[in-house]
Amino acid sequence: MTEYRRVKGTRDLLPPETAVWAAVEATARRVFGLYGYQEVRTPLLEHTELFVRTVGESTDIVGKEMYTFPDRKGRSLTLRPENTAPVARAFLEGGLQSGPLPVKLFYVGPQFRYERPQKGRYRQFHQIGAELLGDASPWSDAELLLMLDRFLRELGFTELEVLLNTVGDAASRRAYSEALRGYLQPHAEALGADSKRRLDTNPLRILDSKDPKERELLAGAPALADHLTDAARAHFATVCEALDDFGVKYKVSDRLVRGLDYYTDTVFEIVSRDLGAQDALVGGGRYDELVADLGGPRVPGIGFAIGEDRLIEVLPASFRQRAAAAPSVLVVPIGTVPAALALKVGEELRGAGLAVEVEAAGRALRKALERAGRLGARWVVLLGEDEVGREAVTVKDLKDGEQREVPRGALAAWLATRTESA
Ligand code: HAM
């Protein structure tokens, strides 16, 4: 055992699990591509101020969870805790706001939050996310949710719950913040230190509280839904109607406010009962002020991020099986047939696009067949002395146990046609 261990809260992803991750990501790329999303890759490091400004000073992420450190010149840098603010920054810095809108971007990659590690919660975790910039219409909210729904269905999910809410536009939130502050102020002494501070800075954040005493107090608080402007109400109604039309099931959850400050109007989470305490699989919503907050023009946006670690934790077995990457062919030299010939046959087959393992270890035939089974190979190509003399090989189909002789020159084509239809 090495004395070097991975850093607490980080994980090594090893095969065969990495094949499952790759298959999930390939599905995301394909499905998001159907909706016109293109990949964006932003740095893992950003100036700290980016997150303070957008995610918000009074959030847990900025207040407690960021990996922030000075670089050698004393500038404050942060390992990105989320990727919406970096994408908005890159959008502006790349001048994409002056091209055709909307711009549709997706990303796959690690994020960092200094949280207490537990099942489904890591300090380096991974997100698959999508952001649509430059369209304020509720129909783009609906289309984004349809894309997410399609992706999750393609992975085989059926039992997930979509929680949907609106936090309203800026005017709705201003009115609501006042009402909430008015309600909580007389109970200020009963609030914890965090919430007491938030009462002044950002009372909406208090709705996130996990503290049982505060939750009880919040049960009697005024509802955000009663402070929505007509425009915010109409936006949300259209999103709900569109989802109803397309048969996407959701539950309106009027306490859902999300833990980041940049949200406006539609917000959502997707939760899984199979996940335990950390049950949020996806979080997202609209952020119509974010680009302007970064000093750009007012470009509305909406997006989501899927927690990939959690997604894979509860991935349906059917998808997992399909993702298992198995070679289709094992080539085995028998008796005095040299390993070099097996390697040569292997190269010919790979040239024809087949995934091949070559048995060069000189194992007994029985052991080699066991290995083929373990690898999940479909075919074993046996190079016996007699067949090799006749320029032929014996092919064993592990699916039905049948065995036949095939001329070596025809082998690649013979296997390739049968593997495609397998
Ligand atoms: P978020 O809700 O903070 O939103 O994170 C999205 C998802 O990332 C969560 O639902 C969860 O699955 C996963 N996640 C978060 N923290 C951890 C952790 N410590 N360990 C494992 N998984 C975790 C955002 O990050 C927003 N940027 C989403 C968004 C995109 N909104 C608009 N566009």
mmCIF file of N, CA and C in Angstrom, residues 15-144:
data_model
loop_
_atom_site.group_PDB
_atom_site.id
_atom_site.type_symbol
_atom_site.label_atom_id
_atom_site.label_comp_id
_atom_site.label_asym_id
_atom_site.label_seq_id
_atom_site.Cartn_x
_atom_site.Cartn_y
_atom_site.Cartn_z
ATOM 1 N N PRO A 15 -11.206 2.043 -14.558
ATOM 2 C CA PRO A 15 -11.983 1.120 -15.378
ATOM 3 C C PRO A 15 -12.457 -0.051 -14.503
ATOM 4 N N PRO A 16 -13.594 -0.672 -14.798
ATOM 5 C CA PRO A 16 -14.440 -0.408 -15.964
ATOM 6 C C PRO A 16 -15.402 0.764 -15.774
ATOM 7 N N GLU A 17 -15.404 1.392 -14.571
ATOM 8 C CA GLU A 17 -16.356 2.463 -14.298
ATOM 9 C C GLU A 17 -16.190 3.635 -15.277
ATOM 10 N N THR A 18 -14.954 3.901 -15.684
ATOM 11 C CA THR A 18 -14.723 5.023 -16.593
ATOM 12 C C THR A 18 -15.467 4.846 -17.924
ATOM 13 N N ALA A 19 -15.683 3.586 -18.335
ATOM 14 C CA ALA A 19 -16.435 3.359 -19.585
ATOM 15 C C ALA A 19 -17.878 3.822 -19.413
ATOM 16 N N VAL A 20 -18.403 3.643 -18.202
ATOM 17 C CA VAL A 20 -19.778 4.080 -17.924
ATOM 18 C C VAL A 20 -19.837 5.612 -17.988
ATOM 19 N N TRP A 21 -18.845 6.273 -17.394
ATOM 20 C CA TRP A 21 -18.798 7.737 -17.430
ATOM 21 C C TRP A 21 -18.730 8.225 -18.881
ATOM 22 N N ALA A 22 -17.856 7.573 -19.661
ATOM 23 C CA ALA A 22 -17.686 8.000 -21.053
ATOM 24 C C ALA A 22 -18.988 7.816 -21.830
ATOM 25 N N ALA A 23 -19.710 6.722 -21.548
ATOM 26 C CA ALA A 23 -20.957 6.460 -22.278
ATOM 27 C C ALA A 23 -22.027 7.481 -21.901
ATOM 28 N N VAL A 24 -22.081 7.854 -20.622
ATOM 29 C CA VAL A 24 -23.036 8.877 -20.178
ATOM 30 C C VAL A 24 -22.715 10.196 -20.884
ATOM 31 N N GLU A 25 -21.429 10.533 -20.926
ATOM 32 C CA GLU A 25 -21.031 11.809 -21.548
ATOM 33 C C GLU A 25 -21.291 11.791 -23.056
ATOM 34 N N ALA A 26 -21.068 10.627 -23.685
ATOM 35 C CA ALA A 26 -21.331 10.525 -25.128
ATOM 36 C C ALA A 26 -22.820 10.727 -25.397
ATOM 37 N N THR A 27 -23.656 10.194 -24.516
ATOM 38 C CA THR A 27 -25.107 10.360 -24.679
ATOM 39 C C THR A 27 -25.478 11.837 -24.528
ATOM 40 N N ALA A 28 -24.863 12.510 -23.551
ATOM 41 C CA ALA A 28 -25.143 13.940 -23.357
ATOM 42 C C ALA A 28 -24.743 14.717 -24.609
ATOM 43 N N ARG A 29 -23.554 14.440 -25.125
ATOM 44 C CA ARG A 29 -23.086 15.166 -26.311
ATOM 45 C C ARG A 29 -24.049 14.955 -27.487
ATOM 46 N N ARG A 30 -24.500 13.706 -27.646
ATOM 47 C CA ARG A 30 -25.390 13.412 -28.778
ATOM 48 C C ARG A 30 -26.749 14.103 -28.585
ATOM 49 N N VAL A 31 -27.347 13.931 -27.411
ATOM 50 C CA VAL A 31 -28.684 14.490 -27.196
ATOM 51 C C VAL A 31 -28.638 16.022 -27.225
ATOM 52 N N PHE A 32 -27.646 16.627 -26.561
ATOM 53 C CA PHE A 32 -27.566 18.088 -26.543
ATOM 54 C C PHE A 32 -27.325 18.600 -27.969
ATOM 55 N N GLY A 33 -26.574 17.822 -28.734
ATOM 56 C CA GLY A 33 -26.315 18.181 -30.142
ATOM 57 C C GLY A 33 -27.606 18.256 -30.946
ATOM 58 N N LEU A 34 -28.573 17.407 -30.604
ATOM 59 C CA LEU A 34 -29.858 17.413 -31.318
ATOM 60 C C LEU A 34 -30.581 18.741 -31.124
ATOM 61 N N TYR A 35 -30.227 19.454 -30.027
ATOM 62 C CA TYR A 35 -30.872 20.734 -29.723
ATOM 63 C C TYR A 35 -29.977 21.922 -30.084
ATOM 64 N N GLY A 36 -28.862 21.638 -30.742
ATOM 65 C CA GLY A 36 -27.998 22.724 -31.208
ATOM 66 C C GLY A 36 -26.983 23.230 -30.198
ATOM 67 N N TYR A 37 -26.735 22.466 -29.138
ATOM 68 C CA TYR A 37 -25.737 22.893 -28.137
ATOM 69 C C TYR A 37 -24.340 22.490 -28.584
ATOM 70 N N GLN A 38 -23.374 23.399 -28.341
ATOM 71 C CA GLN A 38 -21.986 23.134 -28.679
ATOM 72 C C GLN A 38 -21.138 23.220 -27.419
ATOM 73 N N GLU A 39 -20.010 22.530 -27.447
ATOM 74 C CA GLU A 39 -19.214 22.431 -26.217
ATOM 75 C C GLU A 39 -18.435 23.703 -25.913
ATOM 76 N N VAL A 40 -18.347 24.027 -24.614
ATOM 77 C CA VAL A 40 -17.492 25.114 -24.151
ATOM 78 C C VAL A 40 -16.565 24.531 -23.081
ATOM 79 N N ARG A 41 -15.308 24.939 -23.106
ATOM 80 C CA ARG A 41 -14.375 24.500 -22.058
ATOM 81 C C ARG A 41 -13.750 25.730 -21.444
ATOM 82 N N THR A 42 -14.006 25.963 -20.189
ATOM 83 C CA THR A 42 -13.449 27.132 -19.504
ATOM 84 C C THR A 42 -12.408 26.636 -18.493
ATOM 85 N N PRO A 43 -11.528 27.531 -18.017
ATOM 86 C CA PRO A 43 -10.480 27.110 -17.074
ATOM 87 C C PRO A 43 -11.063 26.641 -15.744
ATOM 88 N N LEU A 44 -10.321 25.805 -15.052
ATOM 89 C CA LEU A 44 -10.735 25.405 -13.705
ATOM 90 C C LEU A 44 -10.506 26.556 -12.720
ATOM 91 N N LEU A 45 -9.595 27.450 -13.075
ATOM 92 C CA LEU A 45 -9.262 28.587 -12.209
ATOM 93 C C LEU A 45 -9.915 29.861 -12.716
ATOM 94 N N GLU A 46 -10.491 30.611 -11.787
ATOM 95 C CA GLU A 46 -11.065 31.914 -12.134
ATOM 96 C C GLU A 46 -10.672 32.913 -11.054
ATOM 97 N N HIS A 47 -10.817 34.198 -11.369
ATOM 98 C CA HIS A 47 -10.654 35.211 -10.330
ATOM 99 C C HIS A 47 -11.792 35.062 -9.330
ATOM 100 N N THR A 48 -11.458 35.090 -8.057
ATOM 101 C CA THR A 48 -12.430 34.852 -6.986
ATOM 102 C C THR A 48 -13.652 35.757 -7.121
ATOM 103 N N GLU A 49 -13.394 37.005 -7.495
ATOM 104 C CA GLU A 49 -14.436 38.016 -7.571
ATOM 105 C C GLU A 49 -15.609 37.588 -8.470
ATOM 106 N N LEU A 50 -15.305 36.766 -9.503
ATOM 107 C CA LEU A 50 -16.366 36.308 -10.417
ATOM 108 C C LEU A 50 -17.484 35.601 -9.655
ATOM 109 N N PHE A 51 -17.105 34.739 -8.725
ATOM 110 C CA PHE A 51 -18.122 33.965 -7.991
ATOM 111 C C PHE A 51 -18.753 34.798 -6.873
ATOM 112 N N VAL A 52 -17.951 35.664 -6.252
ATOM 113 C CA VAL A 52 -18.492 36.515 -5.193
ATOM 114 C C VAL A 52 -19.610 37.367 -5.776
ATOM 115 N N ARG A 53 -19.347 37.908 -6.959
ATOM 116 C CA ARG A 53 -20.271 38.813 -7.625
ATOM 117 C C ARG A 53 -21.565 38.123 -8.090
ATOM 118 N N THR A 54 -21.457 36.882 -8.557
ATOM 119 C CA THR A 54 -22.599 36.253 -9.233
ATOM 120 C C THR A 54 -23.311 35.219 -8.364
ATOM 121 N N VAL A 55 -22.551 34.296 -7.801
ATOM 122 C CA VAL A 55 -23.158 33.265 -6.949
ATOM 123 C C VAL A 55 -23.661 33.935 -5.667
ATOM 124 N N GLY A 56 -22.881 34.954 -5.205
ATOM 125 C CA GLY A 56 -23.377 35.781 -4.107
ATOM 126 C C GLY A 56 -22.638 35.567 -2.809
ATOM 127 N N GLU A 57 -22.337 36.678 -2.180
ATOM 128 C CA GLU A 57 -21.549 36.699 -0.949
ATOM 129 C C GLU A 57 -22.231 35.942 0.189
ATOM 130 N N SER A 58 -23.573 36.002 0.227
ATOM 131 C CA SER A 58 -24.256 35.412 1.381
ATOM 132 C C SER A 58 -24.599 33.937 1.158
ATOM 133 N N THR A 59 -24.133 33.341 0.056
ATOM 134 C CA THR A 59 -24.428 31.922 -0.176
ATOM 135 C C THR A 59 -23.404 31.049 0.552
ATOM 136 N N ASP A 60 -23.793 29.794 0.814
ATOM 137 C CA ASP A 60 -22.850 28.852 1.427
ATOM 138 C C ASP A 60 -21.659 28.625 0.511
ATOM 139 N N ILE A 61 -21.915 28.556 -0.793
ATOM 140 C CA ILE A 61 -20.818 28.275 -1.732
ATOM 141 C C ILE A 61 -19.713 29.310 -1.572
ATOM 142 N N VAL A 62 -20.063 30.581 -1.652
ATOM 143 C CA VAL A 62 -19.038 31.629 -1.560
ATOM 144 C C VAL A 62 -18.548 31.795 -0.126
ATOM 145 N N GLY A 63 -19.454 31.713 0.842
ATOM 146 C CA GLY A 63 -19.089 31.971 2.235
ATOM 147 C C GLY A 63 -18.222 30.891 2.855
ATOM 148 N N LYS A 64 -18.446 29.621 2.444
ATOM 149 C CA LYS A 64 -17.809 28.518 3.188
ATOM 150 C C LYS A 64 -17.127 27.484 2.321
ATOM 151 N N GLU A 65 -17.445 27.422 1.045
ATOM 152 C CA GLU A 65 -17.073 26.200 0.320
ATOM 153 C C GLU A 65 -16.036 26.373 -0.787
ATOM 154 N N MET A 66 -15.551 27.594 -1.000
ATOM 155 C CA MET A 66 -14.664 27.745 -2.146
ATOM 156 C C MET A 66 -13.211 27.417 -1.816
ATOM 157 N N TYR A 67 -12.530 26.829 -2.783
ATOM 158 C CA TYR A 67 -11.081 26.636 -2.709
ATOM 159 C C TYR A 67 -10.450 27.914 -3.238
ATOM 160 N N THR A 68 -10.146 28.827 -2.332
ATOM 161 C CA THR A 68 -9.618 30.134 -2.712
ATOM 162 C C THR A 68 -8.207 30.294 -2.164
ATOM 163 N N PHE A 69 -7.320 30.792 -2.984
ATOM 164 C CA PHE A 69 -5.930 30.964 -2.536
ATOM 165 C C PHE A 69 -5.269 32.074 -3.339
ATOM 166 N N PRO A 70 -4.280 32.733 -2.760
ATOM 167 C CA PRO A 70 -3.536 33.736 -3.532
ATOM 168 C C PRO A 70 -2.516 33.046 -4.436
ATOM 169 N N ASP A 71 -2.346 33.513 -5.662
ATOM 170 C CA ASP A 71 -1.276 32.953 -6.493
ATOM 171 C C ASP A 71 0.041 33.627 -6.103
ATOM 172 N N ARG A 72 1.105 33.344 -6.838
ATOM 173 C CA ARG A 72 2.425 33.824 -6.411
ATOM 174 C C ARG A 72 2.544 35.340 -6.457
ATOM 175 N N LYS A 73 1.616 35.966 -7.181
ATOM 176 C CA LYS A 73 1.641 37.439 -7.221
ATOM 177 C C LYS A 73 0.598 38.035 -6.274
ATOM 178 N N GLY A 74 -0.033 37.169 -5.491
ATOM 179 C CA GLY A 74 -0.972 37.663 -4.501
ATOM 180 C C GLY A 74 -2.384 37.913 -5.022
ATOM 181 N N ARG A 75 -2.688 37.471 -6.273
ATOM 182 C CA ARG A 75 -4.057 37.623 -6.783
ATOM 183 C C ARG A 75 -4.922 36.496 -6.229
ATOM 184 N N SER A 76 -6.147 36.811 -5.872
ATOM 185 C CA SER A 76 -7.018 35.779 -5.306
ATOM 186 C C SER A 76 -7.669 34.957 -6.419
ATOM 187 N N LEU A 77 -7.352 33.668 -6.443
ATOM 188 C CA LEU A 77 -7.923 32.765 -7.441
ATOM 189 C C LEU A 77 -8.790 31.720 -6.743
ATOM 190 N N THR A 78 -9.740 31.170 -7.498
ATOM 191 C CA THR A 78 -10.640 30.164 -6.941
ATOM 192 C C THR A 78 -10.829 29.028 -7.936
ATOM 193 N N LEU A 79 -10.757 27.791 -7.423
ATOM 194 C CA LEU A 79 -11.115 26.634 -8.246
ATOM 195 C C LEU A 79 -12.619 26.687 -8.441
ATOM 196 N N ARG A 80 -13.073 26.662 -9.665
ATOM 197 C CA ARG A 80 -14.491 26.913 -9.908
ATOM 198 C C ARG A 80 -15.406 25.986 -9.091
ATOM 199 N N PRO A 81 -16.355 26.570 -8.340
ATOM 200 C CA PRO A 81 -17.309 25.755 -7.589
ATOM 201 C C PRO A 81 -18.536 25.424 -8.436
ATOM 202 N N GLU A 82 -18.666 26.076 -9.580
ATOM 203 C CA GLU A 82 -19.791 25.870 -10.494
ATOM 204 C C GLU A 82 -19.383 26.507 -11.815
ATOM 205 N N ASN A 83 -20.146 26.279 -12.863
ATOM 206 C CA ASN A 83 -19.646 26.705 -14.171
ATOM 207 C C ASN A 83 -20.553 27.682 -14.915
ATOM 208 N N THR A 84 -21.631 28.136 -14.305
ATOM 209 C CA THR A 84 -22.505 29.073 -15.008
ATOM 210 C C THR A 84 -21.849 30.453 -15.118
ATOM 211 N N ALA A 85 -21.294 30.929 -13.992
ATOM 212 C CA ALA A 85 -20.612 32.227 -14.021
ATOM 213 C C ALA A 85 -19.397 32.205 -14.968
ATOM 214 N N PRO A 86 -18.557 31.155 -14.926
ATOM 215 C CA PRO A 86 -17.449 31.098 -15.901
ATOM 216 C C PRO A 86 -17.931 31.097 -17.355
ATOM 217 N N VAL A 87 -19.033 30.382 -17.623
ATOM 218 C CA VAL A 87 -19.532 30.344 -19.004
ATOM 219 C C VAL A 87 -20.024 31.733 -19.427
ATOM 220 N N ALA A 88 -20.717 32.428 -18.515
ATOM 221 C CA ALA A 88 -21.191 33.781 -18.835
ATOM 222 C C ALA A 88 -19.995 34.718 -19.065
ATOM 223 N N ARG A 89 -18.956 34.549 -18.241
ATOM 224 C CA ARG A 89 -17.750 35.357 -18.425
ATOM 225 C C ARG A 89 -17.114 35.070 -19.791
ATOM 226 N N ALA A 90 -16.989 33.772 -20.131
ATOM 227 C CA ALA A 90 -16.362 33.392 -21.398
ATOM 228 C C ALA A 90 -17.191 33.888 -22.588
ATOM 229 N N PHE A 91 -18.499 33.848 -22.433
ATOM 230 C CA PHE A 91 -19.432 34.329 -23.456
ATOM 231 C C PHE A 91 -19.147 35.805 -23.750
ATOM 232 N N LEU A 92 -19.012 36.587 -22.681
ATOM 233 C CA LEU A 92 -18.742 38.018 -22.840
ATOM 234 C C LEU A 92 -17.330 38.269 -23.367
ATOM 235 N N GLU A 93 -16.375 37.570 -22.747
ATOM 236 C CA GLU A 93 -14.976 37.800 -23.104
ATOM 237 C C GLU A 93 -14.717 37.367 -24.551
ATOM 238 N N GLY A 94 -15.451 36.343 -25.013
ATOM 239 C CA GLY A 94 -15.301 35.870 -26.391
ATOM 240 C C GLY A 94 -16.135 36.677 -27.374
ATOM 241 N N GLY A 95 -16.870 37.667 -26.885
ATOM 242 C CA GLY A 95 -17.668 38.521 -27.762
ATOM 243 C C GLY A 95 -18.859 37.816 -28.394
ATOM 244 N N LEU A 96 -19.315 36.729 -27.786
ATOM 245 C CA LEU A 96 -20.408 35.959 -28.399
ATOM 246 C C LEU A 96 -21.728 36.727 -28.386
ATOM 247 N N GLN A 97 -21.803 37.751 -27.514
ATOM 248 C CA GLN A 97 -23.059 38.513 -27.447
ATOM 249 C C GLN A 97 -23.298 39.319 -28.716
ATOM 250 N N SER A 98 -22.240 39.564 -29.500
ATOM 251 C CA SER A 98 -22.475 40.308 -30.739
ATOM 252 C C SER A 98 -22.722 39.396 -31.941
ATOM 253 N N GLY A 99 -22.668 38.093 -31.739
ATOM 254 C CA GLY A 99 -23.022 37.151 -32.811
ATOM 255 C C GLY A 99 -24.496 36.815 -32.740
ATOM 256 N N PRO A 100 -24.926 35.826 -33.537
ATOM 257 C CA PRO A 100 -26.348 35.443 -33.509
ATOM 258 C C PRO A 100 -26.734 34.827 -32.162
ATOM 259 N N LEU A 101 -27.873 35.242 -31.655
ATOM 260 C CA LEU A 101 -28.388 34.710 -30.391
ATOM 261 C C LEU A 101 -29.626 33.865 -30.673
ATOM 262 N N PRO A 102 -29.969 32.910 -29.866
ATOM 263 C CA PRO A 102 -29.263 32.536 -28.649
ATOM 264 C C PRO A 102 -28.002 31.723 -28.933
ATOM 265 N N VAL A 103 -27.109 31.724 -27.945
ATOM 266 C CA VAL A 103 -25.927 30.868 -27.967
ATOM 267 C C VAL A 103 -26.209 29.709 -27.019
ATOM 268 N N LYS A 104 -25.987 28.495 -27.521
ATOM 269 C CA LYS A 104 -26.285 27.315 -26.692
ATOM 270 C C LYS A 104 -25.005 26.546 -26.432
ATOM 271 N N LEU A 105 -24.638 26.435 -25.178
ATOM 272 C CA LEU A 105 -23.356 25.834 -24.811
ATOM 273 C C LEU A 105 -23.549 24.700 -23.804
ATOM 274 N N PHE A 106 -22.710 23.668 -23.924
ATOM 275 C CA PHE A 106 -22.723 22.640 -22.872
ATOM 276 C C PHE A 106 -21.304 22.375 -22.395
ATOM 277 N N TYR A 107 -21.171 21.797 -21.214
ATOM 278 C CA TYR A 107 -19.855 21.497 -20.657
ATOM 279 C C TYR A 107 -19.906 20.223 -19.838
ATOM 280 N N VAL A 108 -18.748 19.629 -19.709
ATOM 281 C CA VAL A 108 -18.576 18.423 -18.901
ATOM 282 C C VAL A 108 -17.278 18.614 -18.144
ATOM 283 N N GLY A 109 -17.308 18.549 -16.824
ATOM 284 C CA GLY A 109 -16.028 18.693 -16.131
ATOM 285 C C GLY A 109 -16.149 18.851 -14.632
ATOM 286 N N PRO A 110 -14.982 18.856 -13.965
ATOM 287 C CA PRO A 110 -14.947 18.910 -12.507
ATOM 288 C C PRO A 110 -15.232 20.284 -11.933
ATOM 289 N N GLN A 111 -15.825 20.298 -10.761
ATOM 290 C CA GLN A 111 -16.071 21.508 -9.974
ATOM 291 C C GLN A 111 -15.563 21.211 -8.570
ATOM 292 N N PHE A 112 -15.328 22.259 -7.796
ATOM 293 C CA PHE A 112 -14.697 22.063 -6.484
ATOM 294 C C PHE A 112 -15.456 22.818 -5.395
ATOM 295 N N ARG A 113 -15.840 22.096 -4.365
ATOM 296 C CA ARG A 113 -16.474 22.758 -3.214
ATOM 297 C C ARG A 113 -15.965 22.086 -1.951
ATOM 298 N N TYR A 114 -15.560 22.917 -0.993
ATOM 299 C CA TYR A 114 -15.051 22.382 0.260
ATOM 300 C C TYR A 114 -16.231 22.089 1.166
ATOM 301 N N GLU A 115 -16.866 20.939 0.921
ATOM 302 C CA GLU A 115 -18.000 20.514 1.742
ATOM 303 C C GLU A 115 -17.573 19.296 2.544
ATOM 304 N N ARG A 116 -18.366 18.931 3.546
ATOM 305 C CA ARG A 116 -18.055 17.719 4.303
ATOM 306 C C ARG A 116 -18.380 16.516 3.426
ATOM 307 N N PRO A 117 -17.361 15.702 3.076
ATOM 308 C CA PRO A 117 -17.621 14.605 2.147
ATOM 309 C C PRO A 117 -18.553 13.561 2.758
ATOM 310 N N GLN A 118 -19.420 13.025 1.976
ATOM 311 C CA GLN A 118 -20.289 11.910 2.349
ATOM 312 C C GLN A 118 -20.770 11.286 1.052
ATOM 313 N N LYS A 119 -21.587 10.232 1.169
ATOM 314 C CA LYS A 119 -22.059 9.577 -0.040
ATOM 315 C C LYS A 119 -22.737 10.607 -0.962
ATOM 316 N N GLY A 120 -22.296 10.690 -2.197
ATOM 317 C CA GLY A 120 -22.910 11.616 -3.146
ATOM 318 C C GLY A 120 -22.444 13.054 -2.995
ATOM 319 N N ARG A 121 -21.511 13.303 -2.052
ATOM 320 C CA ARG A 121 -21.003 14.669 -1.910
ATOM 321 C C ARG A 121 -19.482 14.625 -1.839
ATOM 322 N N TYR A 122 -18.850 15.268 -2.783
ATOM 323 C CA TYR A 122 -17.396 15.224 -2.902
ATOM 324 C C TYR A 122 -16.859 16.643 -2.963
ATOM 325 N N ARG A 123 -15.539 16.769 -2.751
ATOM 326 C CA ARG A 123 -14.934 18.100 -2.848
ATOM 327 C C ARG A 123 -14.539 18.393 -4.285
ATOM 328 N N GLN A 124 -14.125 17.362 -5.021
ATOM 329 C CA GLN A 124 -14.073 17.498 -6.480
ATOM 330 C C GLN A 124 -15.181 16.615 -7.022
ATOM 331 N N PHE A 125 -16.169 17.230 -7.645
ATOM 332 C CA PHE A 125 -17.262 16.475 -8.235
ATOM 333 C C PHE A 125 -17.361 16.892 -9.699
ATOM 334 N N HIS A 126 -18.298 16.287 -10.404
ATOM 335 C CA HIS A 126 -18.328 16.507 -11.856
ATOM 336 C C HIS A 126 -19.723 16.913 -12.299
ATOM 337 N N GLN A 127 -19.767 17.858 -13.197
ATOM 338 C CA GLN A 127 -21.074 18.283 -13.714
ATOM 339 C C GLN A 127 -21.132 18.146 -15.230
ATOM 340 N N ILE A 128 -22.322 17.817 -15.709
ATOM 341 C CA ILE A 128 -22.643 17.936 -17.130
ATOM 342 C C ILE A 128 -23.681 19.052 -17.179
ATOM 343 N N GLY A 129 -23.354 20.143 -17.854
ATOM 344 C CA GLY A 129 -24.269 21.279 -17.795
ATOM 345 C C GLY A 129 -24.560 21.857 -19.167
ATOM 346 N N ALA A 130 -25.605 22.658 -19.230
ATOM 347 C CA ALA A 130 -25.960 23.335 -20.480
ATOM 348 C C ALA A 130 -26.447 24.735 -20.150
ATOM 349 N N GLU A 131 -26.091 25.688 -20.984
ATOM 350 C CA GLU A 131 -26.504 27.080 -20.771
ATOM 351 C C GLU A 131 -26.982 27.656 -22.107
ATOM 352 N N LEU A 132 -28.137 28.321 -22.047
ATOM 353 C CA LEU A 132 -28.685 28.962 -23.239
ATOM 354 C C LEU A 132 -28.695 30.466 -22.976
ATOM 355 N N LEU A 133 -27.959 31.230 -23.777
ATOM 356 C CA LEU A 133 -27.847 32.671 -23.542
ATOM 357 C C LEU A 133 -28.468 33.444 -24.687
ATOM 358 N N GLY A 134 -29.326 34.408 -24.321
ATOM 359 C CA GLY A 134 -29.859 35.291 -25.348
ATOM 360 C C GLY A 134 -31.289 35.006 -25.752
ATOM 361 N N ASP A 135 -32.060 34.367 -24.902
ATOM 362 C CA ASP A 135 -33.480 34.159 -25.195
ATOM 363 C C ASP A 135 -34.269 34.203 -23.889
ATOM 364 N N ALA A 136 -35.178 35.162 -23.775
ATOM 365 C CA ALA A 136 -35.930 35.349 -22.532
ATOM 366 C C ALA A 136 -37.271 34.626 -22.560
ATOM 367 N N SER A 137 -37.596 34.008 -23.683
ATOM 368 C CA SER A 137 -38.928 33.444 -23.843
ATOM 369 C C SER A 137 -39.133 32.214 -22.960
ATOM 370 N N PRO A 138 -40.334 32.068 -22.387
ATOM 371 C CA PRO A 138 -40.601 30.870 -21.572
ATOM 372 C C PRO A 138 -40.499 29.585 -22.395
ATOM 373 N N TRP A 139 -40.605 29.708 -23.723
ATOM 374 C CA TRP A 139 -40.491 28.518 -24.569
ATOM 375 C C TRP A 139 -39.074 27.964 -24.541
ATOM 376 N N SER A 140 -38.090 28.839 -24.294
ATOM 377 C CA SER A 140 -36.728 28.301 -24.198
ATOM 378 C C SER A 140 -36.537 27.579 -22.860
ATOM 379 N N ASP A 141 -37.259 28.009 -21.811
ATOM 380 C CA ASP A 141 -37.232 27.252 -20.552
ATOM 381 C C ASP A 141 -37.771 25.847 -20.812
ATOM 382 N N ALA A 142 -38.899 25.820 -21.533
ATOM 383 C CA ALA A 142 -39.552 24.540 -21.804
ATOM 384 C C ALA A 142 -38.654 23.646 -22.653
ATOM 385 N N GLU A 143 -38.027 24.229 -23.671
ATOM 386 C CA GLU A 143 -37.187 23.406 -24.553
ATOM 387 C C GLU A 143 -35.981 22.834 -23.802
ATOM 388 N N LEU A 144 -35.397 23.659 -22.933
ATOM 389 C CA LEU A 144 -34.259 23.196 -22.133
ATOM 390 C C LEU A 144 -34.674 22.019 -21.241
#
